[in-house]
CSV table of C-alpha atoms and ligand atoms in Angstrom, one decimal:
chain,number,residue,atom,x,y,z
A,30,UNK,CA,-22.7,-170.1,14.1
A,31,UNK,CA,-19.5,-168.1,13.2
A,32,UNK,CA,-18.8,-168.2,9.4
A,33,UNK,CA,-15.7,-169.1,7.5
A,34,UNK,CA,-14.4,-165.9,6.0
A,35,UNK,CA,-11.6,-164.6,3.8
A,36,UNK,CA,-9.8,-163.5,7.0
A,37,UNK,CA,-10.1,-167.0,8.5
A,38,UNK,CA,-8.7,-168.5,5.3
A,39,UNK,CA,-5.8,-166.1,5.4
A,40,UNK,CA,-5.0,-167.1,8.9
A,41,UNK,CA,-5.2,-170.8,7.9
A,42,UNK,CA,-2.7,-170.3,5.1
A,43,UNK,CA,-0.3,-168.7,7.6
A,44,UNK,CA,-0.8,-171.7,9.9
A,45,UNK,CA,0.0,-174.1,7.0
A,46,UNK,CA,3.2,-172.1,6.3
A,47,UNK,CA,4.1,-172.4,10.0
A,48,UNK,CA,3.5,-176.2,10.0
A,49,UNK,CA,5.7,-176.5,6.9
A,50,UNK,CA,8.5,-174.6,8.6
A,51,UNK,CA,8.1,-177.0,11.6
A,52,UNK,CA,8.7,-179.9,9.3
A,53,UNK,CA,5.3,-181.2,8.1
A,54,UNK,CA,5.8,-182.3,4.6
A,55,UNK,CA,2.8,-184.4,3.5
A,56,UNK,CA,0.9,-182.3,0.9
A,57,UNK,CA,-2.5,-183.8,1.6
A,58,UNK,CA,-2.2,-183.2,5.4
A,59,UNK,CA,-1.3,-179.6,4.8
A,60,UNK,CA,-4.2,-179.3,2.4
A,61,UNK,CA,-6.6,-180.6,5.0
A,62,UNK,CA,-5.3,-178.1,7.6
A,63,UNK,CA,-5.7,-175.4,5.1
A,64,UNK,CA,-9.2,-176.4,4.2
A,65,UNK,CA,-10.9,-177.2,7.6
A,66,UNK,CA,-12.3,-174.2,9.5
A,67,UNK,CA,-10.7,-175.0,12.9
A,68,UNK,CA,-12.4,-172.0,14.5
A,69,UNK,CA,-15.7,-173.7,14.1
A,70,UNK,CA,-14.6,-176.5,16.3
A,71,UNK,CA,-14.0,-174.2,19.3
A,72,UNK,CA,-16.3,-171.9,21.3
A,73,UNK,CA,-17.0,-168.8,19.2
A,74,UNK,CA,-15.5,-166.5,21.8
A,75,UNK,CA,-12.1,-168.1,21.3
A,76,UNK,CA,-12.1,-168.0,17.5
A,77,UNK,CA,-9.1,-165.6,17.5
A,78,UNK,CA,-7.0,-168.5,19.0
A,79,UNK,CA,-8.0,-171.0,16.4
A,80,UNK,CA,-5.1,-170.5,14.0
A,81,UNK,CA,-2.4,-170.3,16.5
A,82,UNK,CA,-0.4,-173.5,16.7
A,83,UNK,CA,-1.7,-174.3,20.2
A,84,UNK,CA,-3.9,-176.7,22.0
A,85,UNK,CA,-7.0,-175.1,23.4
A,86,UNK,CA,-9.7,-176.0,26.0
A,87,UNK,CA,-13.1,-177.3,24.7
A,88,UNK,CA,-16.0,-178.6,26.7
A,89,UNK,CA,-15.8,-181.0,29.6
A,90,UNK,CA,-12.3,-180.2,30.6
A,91,UNK,CA,-10.8,-181.5,27.4
A,92,UNK,CA,-8.7,-179.9,24.7
A,93,UNK,CA,-8.6,-179.6,20.9
A,94,UNK,CA,-5.1,-180.9,20.0
A,95,UNK,CA,-2.4,-178.5,18.7
A,96,UNK,CA,-2.4,-178.3,14.9
A,97,UNK,CA,1.2,-179.4,14.7
A,98,UNK,CA,0.3,-182.5,16.8
A,99,UNK,CA,-2.7,-183.3,14.5
A,100,UNK,CA,-0.5,-182.8,11.4
A,101,UNK,CA,2.3,-184.9,12.9
A,102,UNK,CA,0.1,-187.8,14.0
A,103,UNK,CA,-1.8,-187.8,10.7
A,104,UNK,CA,1.5,-187.9,8.8
A,105,UNK,CA,2.7,-190.9,10.8
A,106,UNK,CA,-0.5,-192.7,10.0
A,107,UNK,CA,0.2,-192.4,6.2
A,108,UNK,CA,-3.5,-192.1,5.4
A,109,UNK,CA,-4.7,-193.5,2.1
A,110,UNK,CA,-8.2,-192.9,0.7
A,111,UNK,CA,-10.6,-195.7,1.8
A,112,UNK,CA,-8.4,-196.6,4.8
A,113,UNK,CA,-10.5,-197.9,7.7
A,114,UNK,CA,-9.3,-195.8,10.7
A,115,UNK,CA,-10.1,-196.0,14.4
A,116,UNK,CA,-9.7,-192.8,16.4
A,117,UNK,CA,-9.6,-192.9,20.2
A,118,UNK,CA,-10.7,-189.6,21.7
A,119,UNK,CA,-13.2,-187.8,19.4
A,120,UNK,CA,-13.1,-184.6,21.4
A,121,UNK,CA,-13.9,-181.6,19.3
A,122,UNK,CA,-14.0,-183.7,16.1
A,123,UNK,CA,-11.2,-181.8,14.5
A,124,UNK,CA,-8.9,-184.7,14.0
A,125,UNK,CA,-11.9,-186.7,12.9
A,126,UNK,CA,-12.6,-184.1,10.2
A,127,UNK,CA,-8.9,-184.2,9.0
A,128,UNK,CA,-9.2,-188.0,8.5
A,129,UNK,CA,-12.6,-187.6,6.7
A,130,UNK,CA,-11.1,-184.9,4.5
A,131,UNK,CA,-8.4,-187.4,3.5
A,132,UNK,CA,-11.2,-189.8,2.5
A,133,UNK,CA,-10.7,-192.4,5.2
A,134,UNK,CA,-13.5,-194.4,6.7
A,135,UNK,CA,-13.4,-193.1,10.2
A,136,UNK,CA,-14.6,-194.8,13.4
A,137,UNK,CA,-14.1,-192.7,16.5
A,138,UNK,CA,-14.7,-193.3,20.3
A,139,UNK,CA,-15.3,-190.7,23.0
A,140,UNK,CA,-15.9,-191.4,26.7
A,141,UNK,CA,-17.4,-188.0,27.6
A,142,UNK,CA,-21.1,-188.2,26.9
A,143,UNK,CA,-21.5,-184.5,26.5
A,144,UNK,CA,-18.7,-184.2,24.0
A,145,UNK,CA,-19.8,-187.3,22.1
A,146,UNK,CA,-23.3,-185.8,21.6
A,147,UNK,CA,-22.1,-182.3,20.8
A,148,UNK,CA,-19.5,-183.4,18.3
A,149,UNK,CA,-21.8,-185.9,16.6
A,150,UNK,CA,-24.3,-183.1,15.9
A,151,UNK,CA,-21.6,-180.6,14.9
A,152,UNK,CA,-19.8,-182.9,12.4
A,153,UNK,CA,-23.1,-183.6,10.7
A,154,UNK,CA,-23.9,-179.9,10.6
A,155,UNK,CA,-20.6,-179.0,9.0
A,156,UNK,CA,-20.7,-181.9,6.6
A,157,UNK,CA,-18.0,-184.3,7.7
A,158,UNK,CA,-19.2,-187.9,7.7
A,159,UNK,CA,-17.4,-190.4,9.9
A,160,UNK,CA,-18.7,-193.9,9.5
A,161,UNK,CA,-19.4,-194.3,13.1
A,162,UNK,CA,-19.1,-192.3,16.3
A,163,UNK,CA,-19.1,-194.4,19.5
A,164,UNK,CA,-19.8,-193.4,23.1
A,165,UNK,CA,-17.5,-195.8,25.0
A,166,UNK,CA,-14.1,-196.7,26.3
A,167,UNK,CA,-11.2,-196.4,23.9
A,168,UNK,CA,-9.1,-198.8,26.0
A,169,UNK,CA,-11.2,-201.6,24.5
A,170,UNK,CA,-11.0,-200.3,20.9
A,171,UNK,CA,-14.0,-201.2,18.8
A,172,UNK,CA,-14.0,-204.9,18.1
A,173,UNK,CA,-17.2,-205.0,16.1
A,174,UNK,CA,-15.6,-203.1,13.2
A,175,UNK,CA,-12.1,-204.5,13.5
A,176,UNK,CA,-9.5,-205.0,11.9
A,177,UNK,CA,-8.4,-201.4,11.1
A,178,UNK,CA,-5.7,-200.2,8.6
A,179,UNK,CA,-4.8,-197.5,11.0
A,180,UNK,CA,-5.5,-196.6,14.7
A,181,UNK,CA,-4.8,-193.1,16.2
A,182,UNK,CA,-5.0,-192.3,19.9
A,183,UNK,CA,-5.4,-188.6,20.7
A,184,UNK,CA,-5.1,-188.8,24.5
A,185,UNK,CA,-2.0,-189.7,26.6
A,186,UNK,CA,-2.0,-193.4,27.2
A,187,UNK,CA,-0.1,-194.7,30.3
A,188,UNK,CA,0.5,-197.9,28.4
A,189,UNK,CA,-0.4,-199.4,25.1
A,190,UNK,CA,-3.9,-201.1,25.3
A,191,UNK,CA,-3.6,-204.7,24.0
A,192,UNK,CA,-7.0,-204.6,22.2
A,193,UNK,CA,-5.7,-201.8,20.0
A,194,UNK,CA,-2.7,-203.9,18.8
A,195,UNK,CA,-5.1,-206.8,18.3
A,196,UNK,CA,-7.5,-204.8,16.2
A,197,UNK,CA,-4.8,-203.7,13.7
A,198,UNK,CA,-4.5,-205.4,10.3
A,199,UNK,CA,-1.2,-206.9,9.4
A,200,UNK,CA,0.7,-204.0,7.8
A,201,UNK,CA,-1.4,-201.6,9.8
A,202,UNK,CA,-0.2,-198.7,11.9
A,203,UNK,CA,-1.0,-197.5,15.4
A,204,UNK,CA,0.0,-194.0,16.4
A,205,UNK,CA,-0.2,-193.5,20.2
A,206,UNK,CA,1.3,-191.0,22.6
A,207,UNK,CA,2.6,-193.2,25.5
A,208,UNK,CA,3.4,-191.9,29.0
A,209,UNK,CA,1.9,-190.3,32.2
A,210,UNK,CA,3.0,-186.6,32.6
A,211,UNK,CA,4.5,-186.3,29.1
A,212,UNK,CA,4.2,-188.8,26.3
A,213,UNK,CA,6.5,-190.2,23.7
A,214,UNK,CA,4.8,-190.3,20.3
A,215,UNK,CA,5.0,-193.9,19.3
A,216,UNK,CA,4.3,-195.8,16.1
A,217,UNK,CA,3.6,-199.5,16.0
A,218,UNK,CA,3.6,-201.2,12.6
A,219,UNK,CA,2.1,-204.7,12.6
A,220,UNK,CA,4.4,-206.9,10.6
A,221,UNK,CA,2.8,-210.2,11.4
A,222,UNK,CA,0.3,-212.1,13.5
A,223,UNK,CA,2.4,-211.6,16.6
A,224,UNK,CA,5.1,-209.2,15.5
A,225,UNK,CA,5.2,-205.4,15.7
A,226,UNK,CA,7.9,-202.8,14.8
A,227,UNK,CA,8.1,-199.9,17.2
A,228,UNK,CA,9.3,-196.4,16.4
A,229,UNK,CA,9.5,-193.4,18.7
A,230,UNK,CA,9.2,-189.7,17.8
A,231,UNK,CA,9.8,-187.4,20.7
A,232,UNK,CA,7.8,-185.8,23.5
A,233,UNK,CA,4.3,-184.4,23.4
A,234,UNK,CA,1.7,-183.5,26.0
A,235,UNK,CA,-1.9,-184.7,25.9
A,236,UNK,CA,-4.8,-184.9,28.3
A,237,UNK,CA,-4.9,-188.4,29.8
A,238,UNK,CA,-6.6,-191.4,28.3
A,239,UNK,CA,-8.8,-192.3,31.2
A,240,UNK,CA,-9.5,-195.8,32.4
A,241,UNK,CA,-12.5,-197.4,34.0
A,242,UNK,CA,-14.4,-194.2,34.2
A,243,UNK,CA,-17.1,-194.7,31.6
B,320,LIG,N1,-9.0,-185.7,18.7
B,320,LIG,C1,-9.4,-184.6,19.6
B,320,LIG,C2,-8.5,-184.6,20.8
B,320,LIG,C3,-9.3,-184.4,22.1
B,320,LIG,S1,-8.5,-184.5,23.6
B,320,LIG,C4,-9.5,-183.3,18.9
B,320,LIG,O1,-9.0,-183.2,17.8
B,320,LIG,O2,-10.2,-182.4,19.4
B,320,LIG,C5,-8.7,-186.2,24.0
B,320,LIG,C6,-10.1,-186.8,24.1
B,320,LIG,O3,-10.0,-188.2,24.5
B,320,LIG,C7,-11.0,-186.1,25.1
B,320,LIG,O4,-12.1,-185.7,24.5
B,320,LIG,C8,-11.3,-187.2,26.1
B,320,LIG,O5,-12.6,-187.1,26.7
B,320,LIG,C9,-11.1,-188.4,25.3
B,320,LIG,N2,-10.8,-189.6,26.1
B,320,LIG,C10,-10.1,-189.7,27.3
B,320,LIG,N3,-10.0,-191.0,27.7
B,320,LIG,C11,-10.8,-191.8,26.8
B,320,LIG,C12,-11.1,-193.1,26.7
B,320,LIG,N4,-10.7,-194.0,27.6
B,320,LIG,N5,-11.9,-193.5,25.6
B,320,LIG,C13,-12.3,-192.6,24.7
B,320,LIG,N6,-12.0,-191.3,24.7
B,320,LIG,C14,-11.2,-190.9,25.8
């Protein structure tokens, strides 16, 4: 396995400065990006790309999200220590690691078996401890551990799956990119049993949240 070196840490600090310049303000989020060795979440031959602010291909035709996107979504979640957070789309596990670093109790779902297995092993190896990794369909959420303080979807959702809204605590936040070709980053805040506030935050591009293909 490639190590985390002084050079990697230097590049990470530059990335943190770039994210600040792009408007990321939450100190703990910046601290997480500055601490987590993103290059280890990618194939070692691509490690030179790890600290550019770009999405990058990982196994099974999927991508590790762009650092700005990870920082932006994580900021919208307003993570507090001990928050119970559901993530849809474990992928490389990088976003999972960011949430673990922020001391959240993380539950994450991935529908690609290969990725699910690989990432489960890898996160253990590197010492991040999500509460539960699930091989399954994120459209259904994870009812057995609901309700959640926060839910984050890291793939482009053509619509907002009802189970995700239902599995949110009152006062809880769902951050989800909604759309087909491009997505609008959308935040839902549950204000009551049947009421939600909706806020929109501009365009992003994700791999699709796939339905009925599990
Ligand atoms: N959070 C990841 C982003 C990975 S890209 C990271 O930081 O690397 C989105 C991921 O969502 C892919 O791994 C894809 O396989 C997964 N995905 C797509 N549809 C899904 C579904 N219905 N349920 C769970 N995961 C899904």
